[in-house]
mmCIF file of C-alpha atoms in Angstrom:
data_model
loop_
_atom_site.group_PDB
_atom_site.id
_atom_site.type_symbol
_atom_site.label_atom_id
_atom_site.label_comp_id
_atom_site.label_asym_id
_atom_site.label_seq_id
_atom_site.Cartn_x
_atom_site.Cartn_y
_atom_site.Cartn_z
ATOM 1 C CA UNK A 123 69.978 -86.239 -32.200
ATOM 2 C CA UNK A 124 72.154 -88.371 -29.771
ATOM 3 C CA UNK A 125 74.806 -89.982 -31.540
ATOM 4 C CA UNK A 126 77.556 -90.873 -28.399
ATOM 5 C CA UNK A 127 76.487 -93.046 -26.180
ATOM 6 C CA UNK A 128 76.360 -93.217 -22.177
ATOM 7 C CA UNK A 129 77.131 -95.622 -20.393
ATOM 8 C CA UNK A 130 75.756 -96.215 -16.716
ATOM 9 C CA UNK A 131 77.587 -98.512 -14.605
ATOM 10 C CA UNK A 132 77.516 -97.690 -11.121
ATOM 11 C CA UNK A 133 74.471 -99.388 -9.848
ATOM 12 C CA UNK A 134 75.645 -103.052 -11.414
ATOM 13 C CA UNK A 135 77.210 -105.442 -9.065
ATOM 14 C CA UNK A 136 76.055 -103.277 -6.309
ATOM 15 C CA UNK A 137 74.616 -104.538 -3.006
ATOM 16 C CA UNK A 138 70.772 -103.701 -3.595
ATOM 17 C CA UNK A 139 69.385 -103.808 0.085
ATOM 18 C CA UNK A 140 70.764 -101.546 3.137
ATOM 19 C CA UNK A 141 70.756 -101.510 6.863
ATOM 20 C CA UNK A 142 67.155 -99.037 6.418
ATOM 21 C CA UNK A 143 65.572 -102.030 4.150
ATOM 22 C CA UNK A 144 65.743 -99.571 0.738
ATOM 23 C CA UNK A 145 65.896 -101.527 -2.480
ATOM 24 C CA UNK A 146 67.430 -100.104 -5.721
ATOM 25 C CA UNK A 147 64.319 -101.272 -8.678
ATOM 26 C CA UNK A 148 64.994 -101.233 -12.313
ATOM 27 C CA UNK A 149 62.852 -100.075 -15.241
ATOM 28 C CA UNK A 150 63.537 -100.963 -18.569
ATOM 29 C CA UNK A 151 62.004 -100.346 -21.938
ATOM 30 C CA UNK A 152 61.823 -99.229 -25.472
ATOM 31 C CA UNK A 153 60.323 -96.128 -26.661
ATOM 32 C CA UNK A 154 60.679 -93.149 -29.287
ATOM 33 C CA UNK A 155 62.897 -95.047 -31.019
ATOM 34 C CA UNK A 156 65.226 -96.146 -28.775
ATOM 35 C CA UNK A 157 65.608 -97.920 -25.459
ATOM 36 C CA UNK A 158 64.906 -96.068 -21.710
ATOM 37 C CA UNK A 159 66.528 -97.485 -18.486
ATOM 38 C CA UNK A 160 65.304 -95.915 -14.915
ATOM 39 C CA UNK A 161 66.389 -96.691 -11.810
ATOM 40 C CA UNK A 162 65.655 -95.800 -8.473
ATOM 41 C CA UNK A 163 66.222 -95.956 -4.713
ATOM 42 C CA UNK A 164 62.759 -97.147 -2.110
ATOM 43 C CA UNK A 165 61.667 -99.545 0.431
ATOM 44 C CA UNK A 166 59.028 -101.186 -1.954
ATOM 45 C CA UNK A 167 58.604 -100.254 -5.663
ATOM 46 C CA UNK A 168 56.876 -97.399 -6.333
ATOM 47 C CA UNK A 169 56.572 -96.745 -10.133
ATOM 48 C CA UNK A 170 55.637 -98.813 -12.534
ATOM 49 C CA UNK A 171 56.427 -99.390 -16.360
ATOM 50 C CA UNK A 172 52.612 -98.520 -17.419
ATOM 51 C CA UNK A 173 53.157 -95.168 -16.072
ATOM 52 C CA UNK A 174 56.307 -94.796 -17.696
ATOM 53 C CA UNK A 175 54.819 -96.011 -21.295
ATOM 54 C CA UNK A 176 52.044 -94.231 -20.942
ATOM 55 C CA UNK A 177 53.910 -90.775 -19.925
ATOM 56 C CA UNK A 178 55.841 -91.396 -23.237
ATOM 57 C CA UNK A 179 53.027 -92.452 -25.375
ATOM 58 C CA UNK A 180 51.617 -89.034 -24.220
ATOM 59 C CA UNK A 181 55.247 -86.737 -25.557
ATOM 60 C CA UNK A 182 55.196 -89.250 -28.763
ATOM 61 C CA UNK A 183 51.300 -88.307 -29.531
ATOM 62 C CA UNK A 184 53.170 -84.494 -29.201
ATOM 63 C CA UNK A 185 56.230 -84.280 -30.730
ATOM 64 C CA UNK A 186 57.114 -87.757 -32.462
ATOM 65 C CA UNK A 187 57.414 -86.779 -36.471
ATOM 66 C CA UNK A 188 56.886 -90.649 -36.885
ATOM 67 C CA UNK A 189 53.171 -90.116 -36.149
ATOM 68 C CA UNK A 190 50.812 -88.966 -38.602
ATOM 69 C CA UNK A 191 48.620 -88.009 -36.312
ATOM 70 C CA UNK A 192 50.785 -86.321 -33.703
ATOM 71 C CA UNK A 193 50.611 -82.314 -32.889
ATOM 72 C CA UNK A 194 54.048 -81.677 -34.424
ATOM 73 C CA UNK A 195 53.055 -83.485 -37.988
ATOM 74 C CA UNK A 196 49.684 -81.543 -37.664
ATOM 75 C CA UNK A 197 51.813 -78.607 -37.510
ATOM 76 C CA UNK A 198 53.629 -79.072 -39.713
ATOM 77 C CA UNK A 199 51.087 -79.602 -42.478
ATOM 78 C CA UNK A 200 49.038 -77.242 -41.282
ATOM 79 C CA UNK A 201 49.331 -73.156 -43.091
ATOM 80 C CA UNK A 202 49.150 -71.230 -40.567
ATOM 81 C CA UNK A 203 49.480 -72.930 -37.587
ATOM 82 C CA UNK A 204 47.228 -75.326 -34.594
ATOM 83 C CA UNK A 205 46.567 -75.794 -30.815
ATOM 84 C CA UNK A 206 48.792 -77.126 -29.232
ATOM 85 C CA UNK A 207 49.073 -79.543 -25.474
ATOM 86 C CA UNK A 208 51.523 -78.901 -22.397
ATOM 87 C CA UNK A 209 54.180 -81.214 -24.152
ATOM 88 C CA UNK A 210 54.691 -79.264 -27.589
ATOM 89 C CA UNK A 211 53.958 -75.512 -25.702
ATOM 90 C CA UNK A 212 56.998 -76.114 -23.170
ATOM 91 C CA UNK A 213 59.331 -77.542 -25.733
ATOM 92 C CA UNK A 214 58.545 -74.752 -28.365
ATOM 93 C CA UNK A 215 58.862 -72.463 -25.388
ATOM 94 C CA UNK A 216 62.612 -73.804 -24.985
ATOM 95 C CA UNK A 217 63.568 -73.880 -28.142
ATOM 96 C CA UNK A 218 63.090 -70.578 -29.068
ATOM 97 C CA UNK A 219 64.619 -69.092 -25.560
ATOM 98 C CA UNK A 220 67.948 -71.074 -26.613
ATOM 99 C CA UNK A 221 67.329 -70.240 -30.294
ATOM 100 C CA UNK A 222 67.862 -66.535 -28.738
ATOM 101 C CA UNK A 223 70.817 -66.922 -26.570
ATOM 102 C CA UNK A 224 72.711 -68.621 -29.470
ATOM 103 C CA UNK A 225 71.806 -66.550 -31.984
ATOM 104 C CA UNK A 226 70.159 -69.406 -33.940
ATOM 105 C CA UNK A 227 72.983 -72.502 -33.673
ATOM 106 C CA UNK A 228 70.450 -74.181 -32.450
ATOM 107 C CA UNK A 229 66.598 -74.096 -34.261
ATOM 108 C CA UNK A 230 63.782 -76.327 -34.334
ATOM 109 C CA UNK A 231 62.842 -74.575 -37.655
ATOM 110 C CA UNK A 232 65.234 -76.118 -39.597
ATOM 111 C CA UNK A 233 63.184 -79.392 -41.069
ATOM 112 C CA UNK A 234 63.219 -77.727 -44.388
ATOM 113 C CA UNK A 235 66.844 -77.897 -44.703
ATOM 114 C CA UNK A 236 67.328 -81.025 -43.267
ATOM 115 C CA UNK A 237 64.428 -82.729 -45.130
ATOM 116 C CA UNK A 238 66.361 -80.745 -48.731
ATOM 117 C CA UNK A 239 69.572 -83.002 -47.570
ATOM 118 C CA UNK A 240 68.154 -85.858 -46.919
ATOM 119 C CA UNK A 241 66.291 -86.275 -50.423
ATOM 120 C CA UNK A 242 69.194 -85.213 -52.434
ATOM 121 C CA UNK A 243 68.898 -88.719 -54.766
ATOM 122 C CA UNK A 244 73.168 -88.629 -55.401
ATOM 123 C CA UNK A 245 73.902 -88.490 -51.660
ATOM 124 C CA UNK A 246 77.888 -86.794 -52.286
ATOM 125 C CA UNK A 247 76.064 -84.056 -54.186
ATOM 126 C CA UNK A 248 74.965 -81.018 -52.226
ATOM 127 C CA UNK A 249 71.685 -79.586 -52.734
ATOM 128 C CA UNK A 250 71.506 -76.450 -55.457
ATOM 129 C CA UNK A 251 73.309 -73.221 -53.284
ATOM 130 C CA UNK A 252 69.460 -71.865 -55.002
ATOM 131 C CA UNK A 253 67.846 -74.535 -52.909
ATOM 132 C CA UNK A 254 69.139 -73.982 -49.932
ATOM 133 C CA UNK A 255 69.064 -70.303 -49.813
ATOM 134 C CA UNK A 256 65.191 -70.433 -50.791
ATOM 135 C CA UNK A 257 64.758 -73.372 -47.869
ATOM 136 C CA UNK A 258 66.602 -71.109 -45.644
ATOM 137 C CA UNK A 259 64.211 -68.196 -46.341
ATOM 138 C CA UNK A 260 61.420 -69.333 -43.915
ATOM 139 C CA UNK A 261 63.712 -71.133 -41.735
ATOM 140 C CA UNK A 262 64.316 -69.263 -38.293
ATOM 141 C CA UNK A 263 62.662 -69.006 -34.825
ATOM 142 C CA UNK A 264 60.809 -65.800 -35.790
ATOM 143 C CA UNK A 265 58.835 -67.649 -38.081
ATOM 144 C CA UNK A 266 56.893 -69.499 -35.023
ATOM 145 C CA UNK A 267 54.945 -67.393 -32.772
ATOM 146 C CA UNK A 268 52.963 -68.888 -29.494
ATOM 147 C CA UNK A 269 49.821 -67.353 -28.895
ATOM 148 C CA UNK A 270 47.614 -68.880 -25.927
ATOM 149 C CA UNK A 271 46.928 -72.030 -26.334
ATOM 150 C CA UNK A 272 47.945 -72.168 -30.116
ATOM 151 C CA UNK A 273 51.247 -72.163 -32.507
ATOM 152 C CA UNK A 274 51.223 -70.328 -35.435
ATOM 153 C CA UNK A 275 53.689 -69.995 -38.261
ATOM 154 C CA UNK A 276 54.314 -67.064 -40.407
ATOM 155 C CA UNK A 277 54.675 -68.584 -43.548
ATOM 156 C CA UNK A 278 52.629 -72.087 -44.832
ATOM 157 C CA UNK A 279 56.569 -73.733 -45.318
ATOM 158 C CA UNK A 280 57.674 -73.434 -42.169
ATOM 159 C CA UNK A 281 57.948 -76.703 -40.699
ATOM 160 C CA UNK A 282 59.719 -77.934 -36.852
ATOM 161 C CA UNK A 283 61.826 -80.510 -36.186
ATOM 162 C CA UNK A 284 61.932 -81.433 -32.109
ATOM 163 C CA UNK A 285 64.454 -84.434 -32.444
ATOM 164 C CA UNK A 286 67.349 -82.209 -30.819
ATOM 165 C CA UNK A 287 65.277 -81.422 -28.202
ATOM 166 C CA UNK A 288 62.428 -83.954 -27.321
ATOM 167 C CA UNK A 289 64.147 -86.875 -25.628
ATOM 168 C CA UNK A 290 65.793 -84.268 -23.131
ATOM 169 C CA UNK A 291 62.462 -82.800 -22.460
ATOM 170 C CA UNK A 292 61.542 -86.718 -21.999
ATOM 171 C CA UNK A 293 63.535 -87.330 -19.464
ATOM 172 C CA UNK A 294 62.675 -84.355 -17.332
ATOM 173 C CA UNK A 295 59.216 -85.799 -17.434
ATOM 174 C CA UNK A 296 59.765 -88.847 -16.489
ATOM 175 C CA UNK A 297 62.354 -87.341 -13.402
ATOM 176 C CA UNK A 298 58.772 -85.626 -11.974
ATOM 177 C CA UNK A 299 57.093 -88.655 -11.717
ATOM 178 C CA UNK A 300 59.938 -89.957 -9.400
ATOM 179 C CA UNK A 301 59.466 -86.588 -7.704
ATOM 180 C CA UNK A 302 55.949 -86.440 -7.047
ATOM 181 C CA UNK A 303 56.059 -89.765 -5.440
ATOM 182 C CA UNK A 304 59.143 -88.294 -3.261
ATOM 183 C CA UNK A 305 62.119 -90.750 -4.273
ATOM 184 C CA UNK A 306 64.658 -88.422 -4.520
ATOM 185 C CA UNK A 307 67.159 -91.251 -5.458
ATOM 186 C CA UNK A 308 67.262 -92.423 -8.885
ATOM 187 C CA UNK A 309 68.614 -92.161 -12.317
ATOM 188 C CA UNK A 310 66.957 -91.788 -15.718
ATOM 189 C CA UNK A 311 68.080 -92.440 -19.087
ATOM 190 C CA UNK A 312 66.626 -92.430 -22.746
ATOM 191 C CA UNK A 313 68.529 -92.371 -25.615
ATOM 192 C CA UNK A 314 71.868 -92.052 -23.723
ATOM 193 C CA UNK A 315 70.451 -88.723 -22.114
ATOM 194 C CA UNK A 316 70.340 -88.941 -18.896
ATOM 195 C CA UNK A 317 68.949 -87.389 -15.506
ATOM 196 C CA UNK A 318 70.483 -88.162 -12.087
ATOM 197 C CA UNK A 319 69.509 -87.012 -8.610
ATOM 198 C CA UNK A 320 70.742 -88.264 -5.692
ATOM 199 C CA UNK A 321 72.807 -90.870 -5.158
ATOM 200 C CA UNK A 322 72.670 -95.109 -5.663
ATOM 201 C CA UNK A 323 72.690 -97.253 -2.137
ATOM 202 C CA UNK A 324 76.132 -97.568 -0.142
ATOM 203 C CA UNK A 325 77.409 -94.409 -2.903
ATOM 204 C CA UNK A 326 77.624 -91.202 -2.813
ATOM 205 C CA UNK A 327 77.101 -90.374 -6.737
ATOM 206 C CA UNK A 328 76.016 -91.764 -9.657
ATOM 207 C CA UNK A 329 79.222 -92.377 -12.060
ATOM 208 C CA UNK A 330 78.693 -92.980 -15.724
ATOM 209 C CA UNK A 331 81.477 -93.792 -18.368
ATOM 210 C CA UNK A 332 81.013 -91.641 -21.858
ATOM 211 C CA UNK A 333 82.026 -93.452 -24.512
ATOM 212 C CA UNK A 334 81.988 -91.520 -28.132
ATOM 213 C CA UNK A 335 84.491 -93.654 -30.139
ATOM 214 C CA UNK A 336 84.462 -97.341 -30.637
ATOM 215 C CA UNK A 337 88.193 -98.062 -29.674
ATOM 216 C CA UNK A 338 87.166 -97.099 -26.386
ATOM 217 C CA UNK A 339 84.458 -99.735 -25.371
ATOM 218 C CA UNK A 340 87.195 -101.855 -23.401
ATOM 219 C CA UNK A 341 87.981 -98.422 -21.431
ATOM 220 C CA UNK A 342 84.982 -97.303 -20.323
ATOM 221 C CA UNK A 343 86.665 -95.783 -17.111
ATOM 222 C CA UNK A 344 88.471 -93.255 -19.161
ATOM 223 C CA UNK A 345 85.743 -90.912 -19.371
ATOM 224 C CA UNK A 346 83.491 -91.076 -15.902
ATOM 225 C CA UNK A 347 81.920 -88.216 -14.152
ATOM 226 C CA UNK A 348 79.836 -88.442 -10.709
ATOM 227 C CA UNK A 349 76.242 -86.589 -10.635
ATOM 228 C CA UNK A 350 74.178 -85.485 -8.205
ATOM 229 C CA UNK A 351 71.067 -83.514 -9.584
ATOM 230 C CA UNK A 352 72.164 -82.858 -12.958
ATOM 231 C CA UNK A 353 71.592 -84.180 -16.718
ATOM 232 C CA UNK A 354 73.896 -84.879 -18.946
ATOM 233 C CA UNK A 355 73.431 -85.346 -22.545
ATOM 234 C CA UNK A 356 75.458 -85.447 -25.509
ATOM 235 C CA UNK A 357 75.650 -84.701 -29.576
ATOM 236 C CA UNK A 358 77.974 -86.874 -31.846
ATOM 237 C CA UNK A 359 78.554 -87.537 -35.189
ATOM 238 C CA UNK A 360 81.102 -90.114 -34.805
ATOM 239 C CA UNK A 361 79.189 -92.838 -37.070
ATOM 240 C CA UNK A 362 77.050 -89.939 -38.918
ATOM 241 C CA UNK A 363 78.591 -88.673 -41.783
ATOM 242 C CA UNK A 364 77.907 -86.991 -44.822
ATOM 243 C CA UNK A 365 80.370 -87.827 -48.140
ATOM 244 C CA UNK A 366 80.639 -84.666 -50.758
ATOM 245 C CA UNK A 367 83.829 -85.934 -52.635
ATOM 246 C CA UNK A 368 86.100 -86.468 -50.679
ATOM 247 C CA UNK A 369 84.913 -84.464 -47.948
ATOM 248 C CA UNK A 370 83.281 -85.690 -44.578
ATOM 249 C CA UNK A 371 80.875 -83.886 -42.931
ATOM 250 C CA UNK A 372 78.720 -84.091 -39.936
ATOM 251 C CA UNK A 373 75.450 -84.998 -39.924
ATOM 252 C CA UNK A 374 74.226 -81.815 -37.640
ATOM 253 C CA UNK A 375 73.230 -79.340 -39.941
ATOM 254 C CA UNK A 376 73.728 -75.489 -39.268
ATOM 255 C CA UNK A 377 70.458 -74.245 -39.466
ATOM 256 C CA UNK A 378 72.078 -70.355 -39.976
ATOM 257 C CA UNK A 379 74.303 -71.357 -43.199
ATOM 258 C CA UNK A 380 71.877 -74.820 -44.422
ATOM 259 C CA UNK A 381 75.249 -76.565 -44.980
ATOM 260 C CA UNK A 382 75.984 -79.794 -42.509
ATOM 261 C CA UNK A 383 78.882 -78.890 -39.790
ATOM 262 C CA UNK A 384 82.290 -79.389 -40.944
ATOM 263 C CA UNK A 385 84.463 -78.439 -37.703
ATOM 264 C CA UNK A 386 86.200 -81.354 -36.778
ATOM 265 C CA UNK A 387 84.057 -81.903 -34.030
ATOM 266 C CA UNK A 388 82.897 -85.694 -33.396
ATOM 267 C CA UNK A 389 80.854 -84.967 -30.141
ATOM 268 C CA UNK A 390 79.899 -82.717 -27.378
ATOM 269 C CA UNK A 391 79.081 -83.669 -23.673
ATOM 270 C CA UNK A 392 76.881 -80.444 -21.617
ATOM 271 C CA UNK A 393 76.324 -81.029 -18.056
ATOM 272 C CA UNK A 394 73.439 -78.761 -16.837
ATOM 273 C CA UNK A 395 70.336 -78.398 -14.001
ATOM 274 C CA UNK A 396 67.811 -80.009 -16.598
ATOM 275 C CA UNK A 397 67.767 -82.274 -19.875
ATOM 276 C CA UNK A 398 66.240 -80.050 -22.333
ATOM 277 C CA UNK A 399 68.695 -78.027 -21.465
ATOM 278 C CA UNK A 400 71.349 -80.110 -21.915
ATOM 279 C CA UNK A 401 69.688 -81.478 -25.004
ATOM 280 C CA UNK A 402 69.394 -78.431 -26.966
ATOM 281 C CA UNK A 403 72.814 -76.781 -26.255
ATOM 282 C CA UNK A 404 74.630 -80.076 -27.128
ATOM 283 C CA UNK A 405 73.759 -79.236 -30.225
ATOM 284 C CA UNK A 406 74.148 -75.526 -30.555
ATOM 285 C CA UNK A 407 77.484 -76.012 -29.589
ATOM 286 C CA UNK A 408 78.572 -78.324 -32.328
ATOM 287 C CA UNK A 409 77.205 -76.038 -34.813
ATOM 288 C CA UNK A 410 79.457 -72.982 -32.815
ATOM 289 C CA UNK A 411 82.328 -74.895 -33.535
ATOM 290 C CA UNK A 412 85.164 -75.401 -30.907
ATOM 291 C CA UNK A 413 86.515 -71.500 -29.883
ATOM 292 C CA UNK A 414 83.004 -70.136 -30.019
ATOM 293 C CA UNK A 415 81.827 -72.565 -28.042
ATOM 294 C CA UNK A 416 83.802 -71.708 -25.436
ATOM 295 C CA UNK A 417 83.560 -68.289 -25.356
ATOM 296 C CA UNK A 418 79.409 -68.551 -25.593
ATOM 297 C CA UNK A 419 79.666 -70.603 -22.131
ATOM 298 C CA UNK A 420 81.941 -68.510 -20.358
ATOM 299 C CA UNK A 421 78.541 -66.939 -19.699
ATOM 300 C CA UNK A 422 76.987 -69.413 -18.487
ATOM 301 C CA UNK A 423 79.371 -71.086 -15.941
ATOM 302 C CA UNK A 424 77.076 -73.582 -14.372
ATOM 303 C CA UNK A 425 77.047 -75.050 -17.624
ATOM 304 C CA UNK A 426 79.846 -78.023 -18.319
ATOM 305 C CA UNK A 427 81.016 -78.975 -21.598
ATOM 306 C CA UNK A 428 83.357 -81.471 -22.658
ATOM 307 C CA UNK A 429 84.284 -81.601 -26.382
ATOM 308 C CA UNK A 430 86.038 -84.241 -28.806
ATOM 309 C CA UNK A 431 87.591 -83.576 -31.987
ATOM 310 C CA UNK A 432 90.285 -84.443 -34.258
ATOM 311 C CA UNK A 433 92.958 -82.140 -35.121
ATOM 312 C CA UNK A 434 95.029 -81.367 -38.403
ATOM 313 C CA UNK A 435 96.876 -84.599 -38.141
ATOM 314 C CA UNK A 436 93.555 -86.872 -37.566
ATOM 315 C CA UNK A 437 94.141 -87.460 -33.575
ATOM 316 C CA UNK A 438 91.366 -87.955 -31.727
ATOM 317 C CA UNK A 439 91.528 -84.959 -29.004
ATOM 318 C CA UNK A 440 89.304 -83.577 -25.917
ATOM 319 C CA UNK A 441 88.756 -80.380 -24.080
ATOM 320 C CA UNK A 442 86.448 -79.459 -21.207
ATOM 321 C CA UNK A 443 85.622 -75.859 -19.325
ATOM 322 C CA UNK A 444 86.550 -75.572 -15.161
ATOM 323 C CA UNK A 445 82.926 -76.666 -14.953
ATOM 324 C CA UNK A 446 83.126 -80.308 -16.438
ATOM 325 C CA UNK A 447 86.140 -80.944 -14.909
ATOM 326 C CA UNK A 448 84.350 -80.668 -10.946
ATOM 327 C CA UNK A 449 82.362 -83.744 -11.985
ATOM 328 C CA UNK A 450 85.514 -85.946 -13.909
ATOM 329 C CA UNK A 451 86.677 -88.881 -11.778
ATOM 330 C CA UNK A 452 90.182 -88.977 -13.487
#
């Protein structure tokens, strides 16, 4: 559920051959709804965009609610539950360990509730408070249980929703296949989630600009980090809204209350080892709201987090833990 974009810019305009004879190669594409850009440091190219397709094809045929036929929509209608491949075990897997460790801000249970907002037919009326709280009844990660090779569900409504999770999980697959074939330079994104290890030729990082609101396209310097062996990810709501009266709300909804997330919050940046990482606590922190937020990573302090918002008087303002701030460039 990317909303904010990010924007790589390092390896344009960038001398592509060194003194060794490495080239940097470029792989671009469109898949799971969005466009993927890869790019990667070797003396002749080494992967190639059927590999890449066909590595996604594979994660869509898994987790893609877009396909009738994939594992997740089998699921889904299924009553009690269905086997399951590599792709939808390891994602369930994470979901549910960072289900735990934030008490439920973040769930891949809550399709119900989302699915109940989305076919309200007067979108600035909220669902029935009835509604919700009988949705909310079999929504929770205790309803899914993985046994062997299978994933079961407690309860024939219980339905997942991998969206906040999937394209992070994406993009550590597609980092492997750079690793198996040893190129330990490269950069990976999908969706504006993005893996980096290494470094680009005649640099010693990769730098990307985050950009979140639109008056800052011309100023895409404002906002740049340097990685090396990290992801990076983010959650926004910036052009996602919800209208009840004349309230705005985002369009993350907090799978613990059913209501969408009405903290001020228009996006939040996590730097961490992995993108499903990343991916999933991007948006358990927007649902934790700004103060708990920061206390919940204070126990986890090789996590960064950067966080926009707007304040009583409508200002757009920022604020990032120690960690963040070791990989800002200004």
């Amino acid at each position: 559920m990317v909303a904010l974009l990010i924007i790589l810019h390092s390896f344009f305009n960038n001398p592509s051959h060194r003194p060794d004879s490495l080239q940097t190669f470029h792989i671009n594409g469109y898949a799971q709804g969005t466009s993927y850009s890869l790019t990667y440091v070797a003396s002749q190219p080494l992967v190639s965009k059927t590999e890449i397709d066909q590595l996604l094809q594979s994660i869509d045929s898994s987790l893609s609610l877009y396909k009738s036929f994939s594992l997740i929509s089998a699921f889904n209608k299924s009553s009690k539950g269905i086997k399951i491949d590599h792709h939808l075990e390891t994602v369930v897997k994470k979901a549910i360990e960072v289900s735990a460790i934030t008490n439920g801000a973040f769930d891949i249970s809550c399709k119900p509730i989302i699915q109940l907002w989305n076919n309200q037919k007067k979108p600035d009326i909220p669902p029935a408070k009835d509604d919700i709280r009988k949705t909310l009844a079999h929504t929770g990660f205790q309803h899914l249980i993985l046994k062997q090779d299978s994933l079961l569900k407690d309860h024939p409504n219980v339905q997942i929703d991998c969206d906040g999770i999937a394209q992070g999980y994406s993009v550590d697959q597609l980092a492997s296949i750079f690793i198996k074939k040893n190129i330990k330079d490269f950069i990976i994104e999908l969706g504006g989630e993005i893996f980096a290890s290494g470094h680009p030729i005649n640099r010693p990082n990769w730098q990307i600009a985050i950009q979140s609101t639109a008056h800052q396209l011309d100023d895409i310097s404002k906002w740049k980090v340097a990685l090396n062996d990290k992801s990076i990810t983010t959650s926004g709501s910036m052009n996602k809204f919800i209208q009840l009266g004349n309230q705005y709300f985002s369009h993350v909804v907090n799978p613990i209350t059913g209501y969408p997330v009405s903290n001020k919050i228009i996006a939040v940046t996590v730097i961490a080892n992995d993108a499903i990482t990343a991916d999933a606590l991007d948006n358990a922190l927007m649902v934790m709201g700004i103060e708990k937020a920061f206390q919940w990573v204070k126990k986890y302090p090789d996590l960064g987090i950067y966080i926009q918002y707007v304040d009583e008087k409508g200002i757009v303002r920022e604020t990032t833990n120690s960690e963040m701030k070791k990989y800002m460039l200004n």
